[in-house]
Amino acid sequence: LQKSLNETFGADKYSEARKEVLTNMFSRPMQMALYFCTGVLKNETLFRHYALNVPFYTHFTSPIRRYADLVVHRLLSASLGASSPIKMKKEDIQRQADHCNDRKMASKRVQELSADLFFAVFVRVR
């Protein structure tokens, strides 16, 4: 598949744009990761990371980018004893996780619609 895609991308001025759009379209069916509070979910198999094949997984990046990452950093710090415990109920943390998931899905949908629009314009022009 990758070889076919590389041949399809070509080497003209639109090749990078084609690569970007097609790669995005092929990755859409992949399941999107969701934030959740472990204290709310009882089924620990839901903590698993399928692709990495690990039973427990926490994803976060620099806390300057996303609120969800800031919350994860604070919770990890508290769980390791490096900072004071978080004074939030697990239900409140889950409510924030749900909100972050909603915003992330809305953002992803806008990105997909933008790619669809670009692709339609590209096909029309070509």
One Martini backbone bead per residue (centre of mass of N, CA, C, O) as a GRO file, in nm:
protein
  126
    1LEU     BB    1   0.059   0.062  -0.022
    2GLN     BB    2   0.296   0.260   0.009
    3LYS     BB    3   0.402   0.232  -0.278
    4SER     BB    4   0.146   0.329  -0.421
    5LEU     BB    5   0.134   0.605  -0.287
    6ASN     BB    6   0.409   0.715  -0.382
    7GLU     BB    7   0.327   0.699  -0.684
    8THR     BB    8   0.072   0.886  -0.658
    9PHE     BB    9   0.200   1.153  -0.561
   10GLY     BB   10   0.451   1.225  -0.697
   11ALA     BB   11   0.647   1.541  -0.834
   12ASP     BB   12   0.476   1.777  -0.806
   13LYS     BB   13   0.326   2.059  -0.663
   14TYR     BB   14   0.094   1.840  -0.529
   15SER     BB   15   0.224   1.599  -0.373
   16GLU     BB   16   0.206   1.685  -0.074
   17ALA     BB   17  -0.100   1.724  -0.068
   18ARG     BB   18  -0.176   1.438  -0.148
   19LYS     BB   19  -0.037   1.298   0.084
   20GLU     BB   20  -0.193   1.433   0.312
   21VAL     BB   21  -0.481   1.352   0.229
   22LEU     BB   22  -0.450   1.042   0.196
   23THR     BB   23  -0.339   0.980   0.475
   24ASN     BB   24  -0.583   1.088   0.624
   25MET     BB   25  -0.797   0.900   0.493
   26PHE     BB   26  -0.656   0.625   0.588
   27SER     BB   27  -0.665   0.704   0.912
   28ARG     BB   28  -0.967   0.734   0.998
   29PRO     BB   29  -1.053   0.434   1.091
   30MET     BB   30  -0.906   0.482   1.332
   31GLN     BB   31  -0.900   0.473   1.658
   32MET     BB   32  -0.970   0.698   1.900
   33ALA     BB   33  -0.849   0.840   2.160
   34LEU     BB   34  -0.937   0.847   2.513
   35TYR     BB   35  -1.032   1.013   2.783
   36PHE     BB   36  -0.992   0.895   3.132
   37CYS     BB   37  -1.093   0.785   3.446
   38THR     BB   38  -0.985   0.520   3.628
   39GLY     BB   39  -1.197   0.548   3.873
   40VAL     BB   40  -1.451   0.487   3.676
   41LEU     BB   41  -1.317   0.246   3.549
   42LYS     BB   42  -1.322  -0.113   3.592
   43ASN     BB   43  -1.206  -0.196   3.313
   44GLU     BB   44  -0.869  -0.266   3.250
   45THR     BB   45  -0.878  -0.329   2.938
   46LEU     BB   46  -0.917  -0.015   2.863
   47PHE     BB   47  -0.599   0.060   2.924
   48ARG     BB   48  -0.507  -0.048   2.670
   49HIS     BB   49  -0.254  -0.076   2.412
   50TYR     BB   50  -0.270  -0.216   2.117
   51ALA     BB   51  -0.010  -0.139   1.945
   52LEU     BB   52   0.193  -0.175   2.206
   53ASN     BB   53   0.112  -0.404   2.404
   54VAL     BB   54  -0.016  -0.269   2.676
   55PRO     BB   55  -0.202  -0.264   2.973
   56PHE     BB   56  -0.077   0.028   3.045
   57TYR     BB   57  -0.176   0.372   2.950
   58THR     BB   58  -0.021   0.702   2.910
   59HIS     BB   59  -0.098   1.006   2.750
   60PHE     BB   60   0.146   1.271   2.685
   61THR     BB   61   0.247   1.601   2.669
   62SER     BB   62   0.298   1.901   2.670
   63PRO     BB   63   0.131   2.129   2.892
   64ILE     BB   64   0.117   2.376   2.675
   65ARG     BB   65  -0.110   2.261   2.474
   66ARG     BB   66  -0.305   2.084   2.670
   67TYR     BB   67  -0.523   2.033   2.917
   68ALA     BB   68  -0.508   1.726   2.941
   69ASP     BB   69  -0.199   1.721   2.995
   70LEU     BB   70  -0.206   1.881   3.257
   71VAL     BB   71  -0.376   1.679   3.416
   72VAL     BB   72  -0.188   1.437   3.384
   73HIS     BB   73   0.057   1.561   3.521
   74ARG     BB   74  -0.079   1.612   3.796
   75LEU     BB   75  -0.164   1.318   3.853
   76LEU     BB   76   0.116   1.189   3.834
   77SER     BB   77   0.253   1.359   4.048
   78ALA     BB   78   0.063   1.274   4.278
   79SER     BB   79   0.103   0.957   4.251
   80LEU     BB   80   0.431   1.000   4.308
   81GLY     BB   81   0.459   1.239   4.539
   82ALA     BB   82   0.550   1.532   4.405
   83SER     BB   83   0.259   1.619   4.491
   84SER     BB   84  -0.028   1.715   4.572
   85PRO     BB   85  -0.328   1.626   4.587
   86ILE     BB   86  -0.611   1.615   4.420
   87LYS     BB   87  -0.919   1.821   4.462
   88MET     BB   88  -1.089   1.584   4.302
   89LYS     BB   89  -1.330   1.421   4.169
   90LYS     BB   90  -1.365   1.165   3.954
   91GLU     BB   91  -1.618   1.282   3.812
   92ASP     BB   92  -1.483   1.554   3.734
   93ILE     BB   93  -1.259   1.435   3.566
   94GLN     BB   94  -1.447   1.293   3.365
   95ARG     BB   95  -1.589   1.547   3.266
   96GLN     BB   96  -1.331   1.669   3.146
   97ALA     BB   97  -1.266   1.438   2.957
   98ASP     BB   98  -1.524   1.459   2.790
   99HIS     BB   99  -1.472   1.745   2.691
  100CYS     BB  100  -1.204   1.686   2.549
  101ASN     BB  101  -1.323   1.476   2.355
  102ASP     BB  102  -1.525   1.662   2.215
  103ARG     BB  103  -1.315   1.868   2.107
  104LYS     BB  104  -1.140   1.664   1.952
  105MET     BB  105  -1.366   1.567   1.760
  106ALA     BB  106  -1.435   1.841   1.639
  107SER     BB  107  -1.155   1.897   1.526
  108LYS     BB  108  -1.135   1.647   1.347
  109ARG     BB  109  -1.383   1.711   1.173
  110VAL     BB  110  -1.277   1.975   1.054
  111GLN     BB  111  -1.029   1.852   0.925
  112GLU     BB  112  -1.181   1.656   0.739
  113LEU     BB  113  -1.352   1.869   0.588
  114SER     BB  114  -1.111   2.023   0.478
  115ALA     BB  115  -0.992   1.787   0.317
  116ASP     BB  116  -1.240   1.742   0.141
  117LEU     BB  117  -1.242   2.018   0.011
  118PHE     BB  118  -0.961   2.010  -0.109
  119PHE     BB  119  -1.008   1.756  -0.278
  120ALA     BB  120  -1.240   1.864  -0.451
  121VAL     BB  121  -1.081   2.097  -0.573
  122PHE     BB  122  -0.854   1.931  -0.689
  123VAL     BB  123  -1.028   1.756  -0.878
  124ARG     BB  124  -1.155   1.989  -1.036
  125VAL     BB  125  -0.887   2.111  -1.144
  126ARG     BB  126  -0.784   1.825  -1.268
   0.00000   0.00000   0.00000
